[in-house]
Short mmCIF file of C-alpha atoms in Angstrom, two decimals:
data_model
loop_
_atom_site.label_atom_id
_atom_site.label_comp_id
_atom_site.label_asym_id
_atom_site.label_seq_id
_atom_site.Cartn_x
_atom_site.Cartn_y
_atom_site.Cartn_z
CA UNK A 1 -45.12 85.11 -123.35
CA UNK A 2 -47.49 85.59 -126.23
CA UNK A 3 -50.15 83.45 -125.21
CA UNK A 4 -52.28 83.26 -128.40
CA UNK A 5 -55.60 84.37 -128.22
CA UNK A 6 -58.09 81.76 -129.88
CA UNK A 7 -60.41 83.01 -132.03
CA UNK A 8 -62.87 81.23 -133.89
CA UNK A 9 -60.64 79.93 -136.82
CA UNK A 10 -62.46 78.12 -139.82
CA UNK A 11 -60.35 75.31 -139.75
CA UNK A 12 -62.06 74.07 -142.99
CA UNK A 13 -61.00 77.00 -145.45
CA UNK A 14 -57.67 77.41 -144.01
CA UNK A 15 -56.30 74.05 -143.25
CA UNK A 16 -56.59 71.92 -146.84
CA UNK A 17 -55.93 68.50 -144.53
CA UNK A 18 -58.97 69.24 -142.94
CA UNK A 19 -60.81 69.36 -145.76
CA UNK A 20 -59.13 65.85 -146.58
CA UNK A 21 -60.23 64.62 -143.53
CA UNK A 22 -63.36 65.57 -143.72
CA UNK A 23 -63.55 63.41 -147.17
CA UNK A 24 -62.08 60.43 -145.38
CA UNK A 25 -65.44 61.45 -143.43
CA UNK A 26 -67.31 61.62 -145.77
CA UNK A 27 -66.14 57.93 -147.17
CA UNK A 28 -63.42 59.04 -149.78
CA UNK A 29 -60.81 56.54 -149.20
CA UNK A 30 -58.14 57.95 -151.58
CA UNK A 31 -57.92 61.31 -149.43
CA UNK A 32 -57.01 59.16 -146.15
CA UNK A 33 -54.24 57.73 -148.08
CA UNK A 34 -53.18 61.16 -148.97
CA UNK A 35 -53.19 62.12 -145.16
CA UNK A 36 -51.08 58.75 -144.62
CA UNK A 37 -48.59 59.83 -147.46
CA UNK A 38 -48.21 63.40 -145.81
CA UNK A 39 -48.07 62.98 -142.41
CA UNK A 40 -46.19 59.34 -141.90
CA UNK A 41 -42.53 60.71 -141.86
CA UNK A 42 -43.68 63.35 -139.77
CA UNK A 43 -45.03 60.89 -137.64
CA UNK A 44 -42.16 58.29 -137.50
CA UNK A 45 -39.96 61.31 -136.96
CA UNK A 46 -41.18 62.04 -133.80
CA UNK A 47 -42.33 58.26 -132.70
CA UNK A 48 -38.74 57.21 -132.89
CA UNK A 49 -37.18 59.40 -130.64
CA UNK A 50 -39.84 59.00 -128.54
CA UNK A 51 -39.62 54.92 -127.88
CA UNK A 52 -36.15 54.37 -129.36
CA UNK A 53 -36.59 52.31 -131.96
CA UNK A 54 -38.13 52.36 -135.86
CA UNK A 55 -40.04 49.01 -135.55
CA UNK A 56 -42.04 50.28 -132.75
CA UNK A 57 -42.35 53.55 -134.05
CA UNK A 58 -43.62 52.46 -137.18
CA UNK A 59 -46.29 50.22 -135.52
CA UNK A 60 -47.63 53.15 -133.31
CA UNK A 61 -47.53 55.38 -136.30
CA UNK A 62 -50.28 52.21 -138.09
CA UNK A 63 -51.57 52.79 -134.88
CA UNK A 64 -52.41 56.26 -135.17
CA UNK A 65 -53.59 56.28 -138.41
CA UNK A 66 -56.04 53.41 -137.81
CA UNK A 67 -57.27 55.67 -134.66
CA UNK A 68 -57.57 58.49 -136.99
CA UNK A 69 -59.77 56.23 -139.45
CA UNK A 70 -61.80 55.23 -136.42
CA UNK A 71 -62.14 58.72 -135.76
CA UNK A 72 -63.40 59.92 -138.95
CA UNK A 73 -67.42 59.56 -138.49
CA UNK A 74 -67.14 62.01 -135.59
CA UNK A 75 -64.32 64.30 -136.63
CA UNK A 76 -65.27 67.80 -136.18
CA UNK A 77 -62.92 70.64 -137.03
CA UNK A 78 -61.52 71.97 -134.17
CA UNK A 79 -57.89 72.54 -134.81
CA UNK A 80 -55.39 72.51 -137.75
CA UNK A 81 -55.35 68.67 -138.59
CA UNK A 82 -51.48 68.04 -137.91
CA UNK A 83 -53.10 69.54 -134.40
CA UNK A 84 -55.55 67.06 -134.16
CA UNK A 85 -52.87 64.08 -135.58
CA UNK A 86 -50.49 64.44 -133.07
CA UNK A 87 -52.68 64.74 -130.27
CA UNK A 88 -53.91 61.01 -130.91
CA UNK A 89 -49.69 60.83 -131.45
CA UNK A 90 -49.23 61.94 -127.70
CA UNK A 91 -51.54 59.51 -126.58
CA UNK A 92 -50.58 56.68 -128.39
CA UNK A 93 -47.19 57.30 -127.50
CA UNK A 94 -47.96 57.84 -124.44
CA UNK A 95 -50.63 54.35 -123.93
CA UNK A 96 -47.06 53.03 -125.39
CA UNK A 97 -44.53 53.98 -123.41
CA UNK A 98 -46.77 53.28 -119.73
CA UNK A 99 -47.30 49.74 -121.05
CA UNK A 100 -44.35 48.73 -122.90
CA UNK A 101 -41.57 50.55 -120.43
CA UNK A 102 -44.29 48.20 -117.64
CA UNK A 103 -42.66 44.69 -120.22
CA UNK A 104 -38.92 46.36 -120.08
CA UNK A 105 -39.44 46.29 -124.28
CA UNK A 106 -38.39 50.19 -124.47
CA UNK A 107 -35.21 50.97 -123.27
CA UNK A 108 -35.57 53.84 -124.16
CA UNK A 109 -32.16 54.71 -125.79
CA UNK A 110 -31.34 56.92 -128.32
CA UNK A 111 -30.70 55.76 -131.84
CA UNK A 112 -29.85 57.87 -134.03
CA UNK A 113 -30.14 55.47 -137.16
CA UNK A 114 -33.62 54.53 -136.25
CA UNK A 115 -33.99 50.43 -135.18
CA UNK A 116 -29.65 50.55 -135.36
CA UNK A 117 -28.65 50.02 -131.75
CA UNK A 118 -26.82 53.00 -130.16
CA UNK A 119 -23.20 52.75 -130.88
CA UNK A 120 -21.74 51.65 -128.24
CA UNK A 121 -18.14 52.04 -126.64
CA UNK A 122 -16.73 49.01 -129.32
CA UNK A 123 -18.06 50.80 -132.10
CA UNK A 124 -16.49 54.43 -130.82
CA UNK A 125 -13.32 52.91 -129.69
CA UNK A 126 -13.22 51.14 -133.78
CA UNK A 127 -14.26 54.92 -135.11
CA UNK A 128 -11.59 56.48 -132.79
CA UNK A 129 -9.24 54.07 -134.15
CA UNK A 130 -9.55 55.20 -137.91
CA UNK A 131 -11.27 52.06 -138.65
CA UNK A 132 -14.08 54.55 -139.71
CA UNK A 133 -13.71 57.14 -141.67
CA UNK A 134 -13.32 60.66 -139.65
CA UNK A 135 -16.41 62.86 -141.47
CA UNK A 136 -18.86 59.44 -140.75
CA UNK A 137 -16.97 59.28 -137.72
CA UNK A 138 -17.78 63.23 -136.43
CA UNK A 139 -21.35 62.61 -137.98
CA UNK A 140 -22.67 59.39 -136.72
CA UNK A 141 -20.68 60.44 -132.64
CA UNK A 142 -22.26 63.82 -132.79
CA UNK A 143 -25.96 62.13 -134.59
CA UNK A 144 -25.13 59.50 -131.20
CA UNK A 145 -24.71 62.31 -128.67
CA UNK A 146 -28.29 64.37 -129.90
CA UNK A 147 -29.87 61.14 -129.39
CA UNK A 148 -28.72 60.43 -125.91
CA UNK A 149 -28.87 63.93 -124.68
CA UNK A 150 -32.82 63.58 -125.80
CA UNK A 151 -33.21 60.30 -123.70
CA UNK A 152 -32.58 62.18 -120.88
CA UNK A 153 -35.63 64.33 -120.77
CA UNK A 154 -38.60 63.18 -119.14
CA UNK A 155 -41.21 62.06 -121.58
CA UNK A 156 -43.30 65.39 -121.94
CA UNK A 157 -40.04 67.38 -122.23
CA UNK A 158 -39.25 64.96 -125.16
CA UNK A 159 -42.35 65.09 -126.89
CA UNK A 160 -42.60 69.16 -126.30
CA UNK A 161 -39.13 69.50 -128.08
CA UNK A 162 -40.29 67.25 -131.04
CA UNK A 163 -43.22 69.02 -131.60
CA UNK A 164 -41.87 72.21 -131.32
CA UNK A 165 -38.26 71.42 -132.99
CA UNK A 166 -39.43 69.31 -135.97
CA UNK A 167 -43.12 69.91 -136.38
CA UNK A 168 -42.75 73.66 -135.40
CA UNK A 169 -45.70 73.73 -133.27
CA UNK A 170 -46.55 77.16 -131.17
CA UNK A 171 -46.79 76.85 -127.35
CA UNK A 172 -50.69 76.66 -128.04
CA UNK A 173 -50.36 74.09 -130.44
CA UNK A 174 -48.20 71.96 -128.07
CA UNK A 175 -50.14 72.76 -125.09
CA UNK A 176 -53.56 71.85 -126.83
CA UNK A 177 -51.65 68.82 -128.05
CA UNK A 178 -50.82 68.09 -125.37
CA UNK A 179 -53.27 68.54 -123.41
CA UNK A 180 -51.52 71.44 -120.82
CA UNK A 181 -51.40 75.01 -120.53
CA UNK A 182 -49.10 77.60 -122.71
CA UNK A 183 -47.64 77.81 -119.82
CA UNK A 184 -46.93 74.68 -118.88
CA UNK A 185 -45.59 74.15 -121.78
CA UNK A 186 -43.63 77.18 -121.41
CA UNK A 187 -41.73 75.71 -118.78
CA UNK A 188 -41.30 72.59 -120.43
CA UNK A 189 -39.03 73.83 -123.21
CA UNK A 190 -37.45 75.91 -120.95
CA UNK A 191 -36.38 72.96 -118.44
CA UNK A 192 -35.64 71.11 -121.29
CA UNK A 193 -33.23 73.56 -123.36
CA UNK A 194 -31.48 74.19 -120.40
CA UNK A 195 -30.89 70.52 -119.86
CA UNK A 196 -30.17 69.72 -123.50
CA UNK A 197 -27.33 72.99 -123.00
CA UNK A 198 -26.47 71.13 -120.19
CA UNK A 199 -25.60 68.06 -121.50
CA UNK A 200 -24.17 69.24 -124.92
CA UNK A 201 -22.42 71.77 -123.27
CA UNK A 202 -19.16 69.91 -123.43
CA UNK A 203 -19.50 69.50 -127.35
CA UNK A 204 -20.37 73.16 -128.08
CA UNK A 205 -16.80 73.85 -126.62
CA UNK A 206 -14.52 71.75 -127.99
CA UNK A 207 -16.91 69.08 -130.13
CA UNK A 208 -15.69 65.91 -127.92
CA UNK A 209 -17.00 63.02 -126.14
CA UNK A 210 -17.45 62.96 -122.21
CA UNK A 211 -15.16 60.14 -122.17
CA UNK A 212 -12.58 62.27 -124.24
CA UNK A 213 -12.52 65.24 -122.03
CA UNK A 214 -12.30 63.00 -118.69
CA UNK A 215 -9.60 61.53 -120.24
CA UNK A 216 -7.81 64.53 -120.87
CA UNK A 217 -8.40 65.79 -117.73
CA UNK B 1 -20.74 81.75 -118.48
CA UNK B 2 -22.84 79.20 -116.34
CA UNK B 3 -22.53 81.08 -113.42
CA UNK B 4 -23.48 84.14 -115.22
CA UNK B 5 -26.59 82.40 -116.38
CA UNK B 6 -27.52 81.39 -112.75
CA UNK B 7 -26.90 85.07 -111.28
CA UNK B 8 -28.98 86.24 -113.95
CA UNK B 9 -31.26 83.53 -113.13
CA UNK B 10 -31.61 83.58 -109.31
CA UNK B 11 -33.45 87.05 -109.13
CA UNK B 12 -35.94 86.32 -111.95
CA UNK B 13 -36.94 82.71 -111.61
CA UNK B 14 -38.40 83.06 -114.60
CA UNK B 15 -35.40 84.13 -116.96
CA UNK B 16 -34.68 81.01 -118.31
CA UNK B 17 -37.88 80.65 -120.10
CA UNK B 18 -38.04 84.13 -121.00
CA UNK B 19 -34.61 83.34 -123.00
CA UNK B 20 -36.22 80.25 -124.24
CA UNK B 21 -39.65 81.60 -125.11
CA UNK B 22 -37.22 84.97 -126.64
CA UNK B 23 -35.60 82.40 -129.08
CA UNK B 24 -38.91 80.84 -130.05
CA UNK B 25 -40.67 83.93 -130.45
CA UNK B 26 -43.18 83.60 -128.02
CA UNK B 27 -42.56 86.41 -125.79
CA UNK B 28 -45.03 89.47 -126.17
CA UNK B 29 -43.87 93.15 -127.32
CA UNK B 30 -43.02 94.67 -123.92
CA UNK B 31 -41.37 91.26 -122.65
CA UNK B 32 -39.26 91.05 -125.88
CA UNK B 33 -38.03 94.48 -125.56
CA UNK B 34 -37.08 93.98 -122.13
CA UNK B 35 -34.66 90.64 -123.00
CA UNK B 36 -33.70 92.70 -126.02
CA UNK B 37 -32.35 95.29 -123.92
CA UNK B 38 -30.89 93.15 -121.41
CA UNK B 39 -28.96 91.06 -124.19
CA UNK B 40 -27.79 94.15 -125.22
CA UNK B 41 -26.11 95.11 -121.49
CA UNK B 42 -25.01 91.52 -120.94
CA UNK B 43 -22.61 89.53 -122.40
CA UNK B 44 -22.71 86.44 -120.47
CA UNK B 45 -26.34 86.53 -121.23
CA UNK B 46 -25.94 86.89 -125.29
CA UNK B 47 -23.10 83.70 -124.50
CA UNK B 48 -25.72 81.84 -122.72
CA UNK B 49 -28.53 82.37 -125.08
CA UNK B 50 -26.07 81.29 -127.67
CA UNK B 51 -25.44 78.44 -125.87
CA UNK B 52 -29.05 77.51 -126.10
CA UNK B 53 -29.57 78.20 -129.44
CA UNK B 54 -26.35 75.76 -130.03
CA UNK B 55 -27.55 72.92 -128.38
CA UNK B 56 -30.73 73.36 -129.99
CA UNK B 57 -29.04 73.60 -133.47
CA UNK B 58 -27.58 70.39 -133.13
CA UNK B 59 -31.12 68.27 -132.93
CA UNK B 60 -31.20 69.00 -136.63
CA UNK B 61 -27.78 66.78 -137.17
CA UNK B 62 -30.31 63.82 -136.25
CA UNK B 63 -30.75 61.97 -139.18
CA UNK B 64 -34.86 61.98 -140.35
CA UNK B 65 -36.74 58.83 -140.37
CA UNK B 66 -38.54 58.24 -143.41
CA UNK B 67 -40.98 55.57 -144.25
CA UNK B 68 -40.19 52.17 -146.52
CA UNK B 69 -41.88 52.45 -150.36
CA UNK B 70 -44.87 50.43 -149.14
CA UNK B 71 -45.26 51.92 -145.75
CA UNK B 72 -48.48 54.03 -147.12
CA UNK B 73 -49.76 50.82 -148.83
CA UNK B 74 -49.19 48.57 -146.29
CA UNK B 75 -50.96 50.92 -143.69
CA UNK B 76 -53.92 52.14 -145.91
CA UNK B 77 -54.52 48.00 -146.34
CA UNK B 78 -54.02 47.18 -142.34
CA UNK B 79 -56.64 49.94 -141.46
CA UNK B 80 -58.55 48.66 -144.14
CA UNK B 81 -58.39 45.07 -142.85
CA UNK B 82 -58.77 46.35 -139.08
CA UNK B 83 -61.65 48.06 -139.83
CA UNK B 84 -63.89 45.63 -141.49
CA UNK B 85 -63.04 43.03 -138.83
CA UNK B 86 -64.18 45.52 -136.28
CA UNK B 87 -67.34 46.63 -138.43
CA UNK B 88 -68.33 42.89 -138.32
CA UNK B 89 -69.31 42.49 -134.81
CA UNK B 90 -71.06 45.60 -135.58
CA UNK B 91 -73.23 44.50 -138.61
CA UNK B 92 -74.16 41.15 -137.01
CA UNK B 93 -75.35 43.20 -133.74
CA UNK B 94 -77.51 45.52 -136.39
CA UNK B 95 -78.74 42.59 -137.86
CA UNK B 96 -79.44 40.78 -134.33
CA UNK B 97 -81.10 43.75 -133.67
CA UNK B 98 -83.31 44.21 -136.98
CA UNK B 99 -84.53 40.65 -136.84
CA UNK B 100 -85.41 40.91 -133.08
CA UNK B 101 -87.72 44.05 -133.92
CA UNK B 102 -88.98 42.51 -136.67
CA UNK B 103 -89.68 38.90 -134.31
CA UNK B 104 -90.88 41.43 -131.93
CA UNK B 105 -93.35 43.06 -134.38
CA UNK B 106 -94.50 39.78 -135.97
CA UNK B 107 -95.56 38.76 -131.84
CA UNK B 108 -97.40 41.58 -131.56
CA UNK B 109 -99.26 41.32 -134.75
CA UNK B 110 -99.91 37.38 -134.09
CA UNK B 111 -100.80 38.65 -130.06
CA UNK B 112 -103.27 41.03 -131.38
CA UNK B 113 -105.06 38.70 -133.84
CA UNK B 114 -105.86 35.71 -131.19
CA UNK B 115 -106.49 38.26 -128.28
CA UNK B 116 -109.50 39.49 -131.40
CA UNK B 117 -109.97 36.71 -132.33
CA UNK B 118 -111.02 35.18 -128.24
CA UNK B 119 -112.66 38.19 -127.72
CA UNK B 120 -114.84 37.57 -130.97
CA UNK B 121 -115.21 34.17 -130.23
CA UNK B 122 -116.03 34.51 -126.41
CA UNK B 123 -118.60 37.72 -126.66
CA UNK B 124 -122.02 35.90 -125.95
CA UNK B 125 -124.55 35.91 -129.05
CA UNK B 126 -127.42 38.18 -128.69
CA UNK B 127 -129.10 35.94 -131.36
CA UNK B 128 -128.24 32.84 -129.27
CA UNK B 129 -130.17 34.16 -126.39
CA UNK B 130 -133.25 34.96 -128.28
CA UNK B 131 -133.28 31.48 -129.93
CA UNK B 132 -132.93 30.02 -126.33
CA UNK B 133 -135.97 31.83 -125.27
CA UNK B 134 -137.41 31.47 -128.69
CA UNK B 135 -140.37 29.27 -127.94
CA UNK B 136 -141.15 31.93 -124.44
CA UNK B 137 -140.87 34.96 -127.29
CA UNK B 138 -143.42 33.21 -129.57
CA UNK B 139 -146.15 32.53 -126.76
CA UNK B 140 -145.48 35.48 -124.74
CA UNK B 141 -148.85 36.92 -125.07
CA UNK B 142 -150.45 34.10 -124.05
CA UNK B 143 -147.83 33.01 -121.31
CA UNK B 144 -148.15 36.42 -120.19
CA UNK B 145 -152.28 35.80 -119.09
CA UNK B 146 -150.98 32.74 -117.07
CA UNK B 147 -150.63 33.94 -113.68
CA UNK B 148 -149.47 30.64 -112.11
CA UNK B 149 -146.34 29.83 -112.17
CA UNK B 150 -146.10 26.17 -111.34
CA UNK B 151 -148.33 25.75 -114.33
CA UNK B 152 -145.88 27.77 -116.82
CA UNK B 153 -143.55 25.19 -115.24
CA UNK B 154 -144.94 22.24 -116.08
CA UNK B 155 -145.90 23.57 -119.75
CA UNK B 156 -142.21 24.02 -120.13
CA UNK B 157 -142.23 19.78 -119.37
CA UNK B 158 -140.71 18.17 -122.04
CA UNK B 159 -142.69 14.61 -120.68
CA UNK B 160 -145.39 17.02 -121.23
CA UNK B 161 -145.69 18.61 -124.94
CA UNK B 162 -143.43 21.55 -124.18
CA UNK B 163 -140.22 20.74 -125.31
CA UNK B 164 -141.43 18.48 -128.09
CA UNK B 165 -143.65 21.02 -129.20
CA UNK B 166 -141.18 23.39 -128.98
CA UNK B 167 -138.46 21.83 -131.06
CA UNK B 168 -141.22 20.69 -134.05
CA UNK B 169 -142.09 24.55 -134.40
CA UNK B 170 -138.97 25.99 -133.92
CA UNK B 171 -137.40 24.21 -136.48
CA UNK B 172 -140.78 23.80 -138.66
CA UNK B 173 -140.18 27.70 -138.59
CA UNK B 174 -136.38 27.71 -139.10
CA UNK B 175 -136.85 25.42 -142.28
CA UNK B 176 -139.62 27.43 -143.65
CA UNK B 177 -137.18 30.87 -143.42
#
């Protein structure tokens, strides 16, 4: 594996976010709503299909920002700033998942739709029928089946495939992220490809539903 | 296809995240080459790592979550909020803590003033002393060429004229400064 080599990188003049953070630093209030306009999707992106569910993603994502302004007296740049966001990400995801899953208020379910509940058997049986139409049909079954199959990594396999799927992180971005090794990591996504080939596996063939192939066998 | 996968797998424990870190682009020059080259011999392998790259094509059907029109607004204004109500406790410890130096300063000024102030007041006065022995001072010559003691004693009698005597010169003396 290409294990990247860190070399002293001046964060400041490459990374223009750092330089916004180190306004928000230095007291400029309209550059940490800048930050909060950039990053927030990117954020709730990854919060949701970590606990399942908008509402609470969008309250850890207020959460991470407020950490972040908390933060800003002793930020020191050490990392690209989306680096340094979603570490505080991990953790509050992480603070959130240990005490909420502890009150049974995660489920931790897939949803593709955000807050939506996961379709459930009702709703496919209604789609199958041709109560729905067929392309929202294929769309929100196959948006339904991503979802689940993602539920069924652990939690670090989850997070390691959202940062490196939809933030396009390096290993050594999700490792120092994440606070593990490259190669750690390494084996992370592996484990969890494999798995998520597992459990697609049946749709990459022939596109249906568990439930559809059992029944045709 | 599977079972191809797992052949391949069993000798090199490590194959499945060399196909993984392969796809991701992670592997170094030599390693590349190598899963290049075994691609290249083995079908089952280019169906698996297909596979792979499937099921990891399909995350991007998942719809993307994007915030309400006041979600920056309503979170700039929450930290905002959050943060003065945590920088209260703050100021009022600061504030605690600058009047308790400056309570702390004023008892140390206020200390230091009646500690000079007794000292002042409780050194003895060298004058005092001499205007307690003023009247021995004045006559010391002559007190001096009495050798008897008893008699120095009873000069010193105020029933006598030594007190008396005393006080009309001393302050005779005092008046006339």
């Amino acid at each position: 594996m290409a294990v990247q080599v860190s070399k002293p990188v001046d964060y400041e003049q490459t990374d223009p976010d750092v330089r916004r953070m180190l306004d928000v630093r230095d007291g400029d209030a309209h550059a940490f709503e800048e930050l909060v306009a950039k990053y927030q999707d990117r954020l709730l992106n990854v919060m949701r299909h970590v606990v399942g569910s908008a509402d609470i993603a969008e309250d850890l994502v207020q959460d991470v920002f407020l950490r972040v302004y908390r933060a800003r007296k002793t930020y020191r740049p050490g990392a690209k700033f989306s680096t340094w966001l979603f570490t505080i990400a991990n953790n509050v995801a992480a603070n959130a998942i240990r005490s909420r899953v502890r009150r049974k208020e995660i489920h931790l379910q897939g949803s593709p739709s955000g807050s939506q509940p996961v379709a459930t058997l009702d709703h496919l049986a209604m789609v199958k029928s041709g109560l729905l139409p067929a392309r929202q049909l294929d769309k929100l079954e196959l948006q339904q089946i991503v979802a689940e199959a993602l539920t069924e990594l652990n939690d670090r396999q989850r997070m390691a495939v959202l940062l490196n799927k939809y933030e396009g992180m390096s290993y050594a971005e999700i490792a120092e992220t994440m606070s593990l090794s490259p190669q750690a990591v390494k084996s992370l996504l592996a484990r969890a490809r494999v798995a998520l080939r597992e459990i697609l596996e049946p749709y990459l063939e022939s596109g249906s539903h568990p439930t559809d192939k059992e029944t045709i066998e | 296809m599977a079972e191809s996968f797992n052949k391949m797998s069993s000798p090199e424990p490590t194959s499945s995240e060399q196909l993984v870190a392969f796809l991701d682009g992670e592997l170094e020059e030599q390693e590349r080459l190598a899963v290049e080259a075994r691609l290249a011999a083995d079908a089952a392998l280019r169906e698996e790592i297909s596979r792979l790259e499937q099921a990891w094509d399909l995350l991007d059907t998942l719809p993307e979550t994007e915030a309400g029109q006041n979600f920056t607004q309503t979170t700039v204004e929450m930290v905002a909020v959050r943060a003065a109500e945590e920088a209260d406790p703050s100021s009022a410890r600061a504030m605690v803590s600058r009047w308790g130096k400056r309570l702390a300063l004023a008892g140390l000024f206020f200390g230091l003033t009646a500690a000079g102030y007794a000292l002042v007041a409780l050194r003895p006065d060298p004058n005092e002393l001499l205007l307690r022995h003023y009247r021995i001072i004045k006559h010391l010559d002559a007190l001096e060429s009495i050798p008897d003691v008893e008699f120095l004693r009873k000069l010193n009698d105020p029933e006598l004229f030594g007190e008396e005597e005393s006080l009309v010169e001393f302050n005779g003396d005092a008046q006339s400064d």
